Amino acid sequence: MSKEAQENLAERKMRFLFALRSKGVTDARTLNAMEAIDRGRFVRGLFSERAYEDMPLPIACGQTISQPSVVGLMTQALKVGSRDTVLEIGTGSGYQAAVLSQLARRVYTVDRHRRLARDSEALFAALSIPNIVTIAGDGSRGLPDQAPFDRILVTAAAEDPPGPLLAQLKIGGIMVLPVGQSDTVQSLIRVQRLESGFDYEELRPVRFVPLVEGMASD
Ligand code: SAH
């Protein structure tokens, strides 16, 4: 890369972090994690030019990599501790899992598209990220063998919080997820498991692809 191209990239990355702050991503650990993980590695082909802009972009299998400010707001809402085990449903490009990997002890990430799980796993290896376990599976059932989790993040929208995911949250644990019908406005909510029952908090309107039950064919 030429010196000019390098400077240009550095400037775009600086603007990327500035845009995150201006949209309310203020948590220092989250910003550090997002500075450490290069979104450009998770976007391929034509769209890689736009990796540092605050917009969702298309990825393989008709899915999308979320808008960076939404990744930041969801990550900070999850309040991940350095000893936490996190479950992410909806690996997609792998970007959100990579950001979480900087904050947690271990991240399990599940996608119903084998191809997305496989490509993300290869990318985590190429980036020498050791603490992500990538699984091709139906995340609406959670991951009973590894449960319970300190934190759960769902990056596809269900009509209601899936029962198996609520059941796989530790007491005191937090889950952040979009809920609502697809193609209409969904709400990002935060659920905390209490000694008995759950506490629900509505955070902001969002728009995600739907959580679909069962495995995809690719
Ligand atoms: N977190 C991703 C973006 C996710 S897009 C990123 O950082 O790029 C939503 C993803 O959820 C898609 O990849 C889709 O295949 C996946 N998905 C939808 N329903 C699912 C289910 N039941 N189990 C696992 N993954 C699911």
Coordinates of C-alpha atoms and ligand atoms in Angstrom, one line a residue:
M1 CA 0.0 0.0 0.0
S2 CA 1.4 3.5 -0.9
K3 CA 2.0 6.0 1.8
E4 CA -0.9 8.1 0.6
A5 CA -3.2 5.1 0.8
Q6 CA -2.0 4.3 4.3
E7 CA -2.7 7.8 5.5
N8 CA -6.1 7.7 3.9
L9 CA -6.9 4.5 5.7
A10 CA -5.7 5.9 9.0
E11 CA -7.9 8.9 8.6
R12 CA -10.9 6.8 7.7
K13 CA -10.4 4.7 10.8
M14 CA -10.2 7.8 12.9
R15 CA -13.4 9.1 11.4
F16 CA -14.9 5.7 12.1
L17 CA -14.2 6.0 15.8
F18 CA -15.3 9.6 15.9
A19 CA -18.7 8.5 14.3
L20 CA -19.1 5.8 17.0
R21 CA -18.6 8.3 19.8
S22 CA -21.0 10.8 18.2
K23 CA -23.7 8.1 18.0
G24 CA -23.4 7.3 21.7
V25 CA -20.7 4.6 21.9
T26 CA -18.9 6.1 24.9
D27 CA -17.7 3.0 26.8
A28 CA -13.9 3.0 26.7
R29 CA -13.5 -0.8 26.6
T30 CA -16.0 -1.1 23.7
L31 CA -14.2 1.7 21.8
N32 CA -10.8 0.0 22.3
A33 CA -12.2 -3.3 21.1
M34 CA -13.6 -1.7 18.0
E35 CA -10.3 0.1 17.4
A36 CA -8.5 -3.2 17.6
I37 CA -10.7 -5.1 15.2
D38 CA -10.4 -4.0 11.6
R39 CA -14.0 -4.1 10.1
G40 CA -12.3 -4.0 6.6
R41 CA -11.4 -7.7 7.1
F42 CA -15.0 -8.7 7.5
V43 CA -16.4 -7.1 4.4
R44 CA -15.5 -8.5 1.0
G45 CA -15.5 -7.5 -2.6
L46 CA -17.1 -4.3 -3.8
F47 CA -18.3 -3.2 -0.5
S48 CA -14.9 -3.3 1.3
E49 CA -14.4 0.4 0.2
R50 CA -17.2 1.3 2.6
A51 CA -16.1 -0.8 5.6
Y52 CA -15.4 2.3 7.7
E53 CA -18.7 4.0 7.1
D54 CA -21.4 3.8 9.6
M55 CA -23.8 1.6 7.5
P56 CA -24.8 -2.0 7.4
L57 CA -23.4 -3.8 4.3
P58 CA -24.4 -7.0 2.4
I59 CA -22.4 -10.2 3.1
A60 CA -22.7 -13.7 1.7
C61 CA -26.0 -15.8 2.0
G62 CA -28.2 -12.7 1.7
Q63 CA -27.3 -11.5 5.2
T64 CA -25.8 -8.2 6.5
I65 CA -23.0 -7.1 8.7
S66 CA -24.5 -4.7 11.2
Q67 CA -24.0 -1.0 11.2
P68 CA -20.9 -0.2 13.4
S69 CA -22.7 2.1 15.7
V70 CA -25.3 -0.6 16.4
V71 CA -22.5 -3.1 17.1
G72 CA -21.0 -0.6 19.5
L73 CA -24.3 0.2 21.3
M74 CA -25.2 -3.5 21.6
T75 CA -21.7 -4.3 22.9
Q76 CA -21.7 -1.6 25.5
A77 CA -25.3 -2.5 26.6
L78 CA -24.1 -6.1 27.2
K79 CA -21.6 -4.9 29.9
V80 CA -19.2 -7.8 29.2
G81 CA -16.7 -8.6 31.9
S82 CA -13.2 -10.0 31.2
R83 CA -14.1 -13.3 32.8
D84 CA -17.4 -13.7 31.0
T85 CA -18.5 -16.5 28.6
V86 CA -20.6 -15.0 25.9
L87 CA -23.0 -16.6 23.4
E88 CA -23.7 -14.8 20.2
I89 CA -26.5 -16.0 17.9
G90 CA -26.0 -14.9 14.3
T91 CA -22.2 -15.0 13.4
G92 CA -22.8 -13.4 10.0
S93 CA -19.4 -11.9 8.9
G94 CA -17.9 -12.6 12.3
Y95 CA -17.3 -9.0 13.1
Q96 CA -19.5 -8.7 16.2
A97 CA -17.9 -11.9 17.6
A98 CA -14.4 -10.6 17.0
V99 CA -15.3 -7.4 18.9
L100 CA -16.7 -9.4 21.8
S101 CA -13.6 -11.6 21.8
Q102 CA -11.6 -8.6 22.9
L103 CA -13.8 -8.1 26.0
A104 CA -14.8 -11.6 27.2
R105 CA -12.9 -14.8 28.3
R106 CA -14.6 -16.8 25.6
V107 CA -17.2 -16.3 22.9
Y108 CA -19.4 -19.0 21.3
T109 CA -20.9 -17.9 18.1
V110 CA -23.6 -19.7 16.1
D111 CA -25.0 -19.3 12.6
R112 CA -27.5 -21.4 10.7
H113 CA -25.6 -20.9 7.4
R114 CA -22.7 -23.3 7.4
R115 CA -20.8 -21.2 4.9
L116 CA -20.9 -18.1 7.2
A117 CA -19.7 -20.2 10.2
R118 CA -16.9 -21.7 8.1
D119 CA -15.7 -18.5 6.6
S120 CA -15.8 -16.7 10.0
E121 CA -13.9 -19.5 11.7
A122 CA -11.2 -19.2 9.0
L123 CA -11.0 -15.5 9.5
F124 CA -10.7 -15.7 13.3
A125 CA -7.7 -18.1 12.7
A126 CA -6.1 -15.8 10.2
L127 CA -6.4 -12.9 12.7
S128 CA -5.0 -15.1 15.5
I129 CA -8.1 -14.7 17.7
P130 CA -7.9 -17.7 20.0
N131 CA -11.0 -17.4 22.1
I132 CA -13.9 -17.8 19.7
V133 CA -15.7 -21.1 19.2
T134 CA -17.7 -21.0 15.9
I135 CA -20.6 -23.4 15.5
A136 CA -23.0 -24.1 12.5
G137 CA -26.4 -24.6 14.1
D138 CA -29.8 -23.3 14.9
G139 CA -29.2 -20.6 17.5
S140 CA -32.8 -20.3 18.5
R141 CA -32.2 -23.4 20.6
G142 CA -29.1 -21.8 22.2
L143 CA -26.2 -24.0 23.0
P144 CA -27.4 -26.3 25.8
D145 CA -24.1 -28.2 26.1
Q146 CA -22.1 -25.0 27.0
A147 CA -24.8 -23.3 29.0
P148 CA -25.3 -21.3 31.2
F149 CA -23.9 -18.1 29.8
D150 CA -22.9 -14.8 31.5
R151 CA -24.0 -12.9 28.5
I152 CA -26.1 -13.6 25.3
L153 CA -26.2 -11.4 22.3
V154 CA -28.6 -12.1 19.5
T155 CA -28.0 -10.3 16.2
A156 CA -31.2 -11.4 14.3
A157 CA -34.7 -10.4 15.3
A158 CA -37.3 -12.8 16.9
E159 CA -40.8 -11.9 17.7
D160 CA -40.2 -12.6 21.4
P161 CA -37.0 -13.6 23.3
P162 CA -36.6 -17.3 22.6
G163 CA -37.4 -19.5 25.7
P164 CA -34.2 -21.7 25.4
L165 CA -32.0 -18.6 25.4
L166 CA -33.7 -17.2 28.5
A167 CA -33.2 -20.6 30.1
Q168 CA -29.5 -20.6 29.3
L169 CA -28.7 -17.3 30.9
K170 CA -27.0 -17.3 34.4
I171 CA -28.8 -15.6 37.3
G172 CA -27.5 -12.0 37.1
G173 CA -26.7 -12.6 33.4
I174 CA -27.7 -10.2 30.6
M175 CA -29.1 -10.8 27.2
V176 CA -29.3 -8.1 24.5
L177 CA -31.5 -8.8 21.4
P178 CA -33.8 -7.2 18.8
V179 CA -37.4 -8.2 19.1
G180 CA -40.4 -7.5 16.7
Q181 CA -41.7 -8.5 13.4
S182 CA -39.2 -8.4 10.5
D183 CA -39.7 -5.6 8.0
T184 CA -41.2 -3.3 10.7
V185 CA -39.4 -1.4 13.4
Q186 CA -38.0 -3.7 16.0
S187 CA -36.8 -2.8 19.5
L188 CA -33.5 -3.6 21.0
I189 CA -34.1 -4.9 24.4
R190 CA -31.9 -5.8 27.4
V191 CA -33.0 -8.7 29.6
Q192 CA -31.5 -9.4 33.0
R193 CA -32.1 -12.7 34.7
L194 CA -33.0 -12.2 38.4
E195 CA -33.2 -14.7 41.2
S196 CA -36.8 -15.2 40.2
G197 CA -37.9 -13.9 36.8
F198 CA -36.5 -11.4 34.3
D199 CA -36.1 -7.7 34.1
Y200 CA -36.8 -6.2 30.6
E201 CA -35.6 -2.8 29.4
E202 CA -36.3 -1.3 26.0
L203 CA -33.2 0.5 24.5
R204 CA -33.8 1.8 21.0
P205 CA -35.5 1.0 17.7
V206 CA -33.3 -1.1 15.3
R207 CA -33.7 -3.2 12.2
F208 CA -32.2 -6.7 11.8
V209 CA -32.7 -9.6 9.5
P210 CA -35.1 -12.2 11.1
L211 CA -34.1 -15.1 13.3
V212 CA -35.1 -18.1 11.3
E213 CA -35.5 -21.6 12.9
G214 CA -33.6 -24.6 11.5
M215 CA -30.5 -24.8 9.5
A216 CA -30.1 -23.1 6.1
S217 CA -29.2 -25.3 3.1
D218 CA -25.8 -23.6 2.6
Ligands
SAH1 N1 -23.4 -10.4 13.9 C1 -23.2 -10.4 12.5 C2 -24.4 -9.9 11.7 C3 -25.5 -10.9 11.8 S1 -26.7 -10.9 10.5 C4 -22.0 -9.7 12.1 O1 -21.3 -9.1 12.9 O2 -21.7 -9.6 10.9 C5 -27.8 -12.1 11.2 C6 -27.3 -13.5 11.2 O3 -28.1 -14.3 11.9 C7 -27.2 -14.1 9.8 O4 -25.9 -14.5 9.4 C8 -28.2 -15.3 9.9 O5 -27.8 -16.4 9.1 C9 -28.2 -15.6 11.3 N2 -29.3 -16.3 11.8 C10 -30.6 -16.1 11.6 N3 -31.4 -17.0 12.3 C11 -30.5 -17.8 13.0 C12 -30.7 -19.0 13.8 N4 -31.8 -19.5 14.1 N5 -29.5 -19.5 14.3 C13 -28.3 -19.0 14.0 N6 -28.1 -18.0 13.2 C14 -29.2 -17.4 12.7

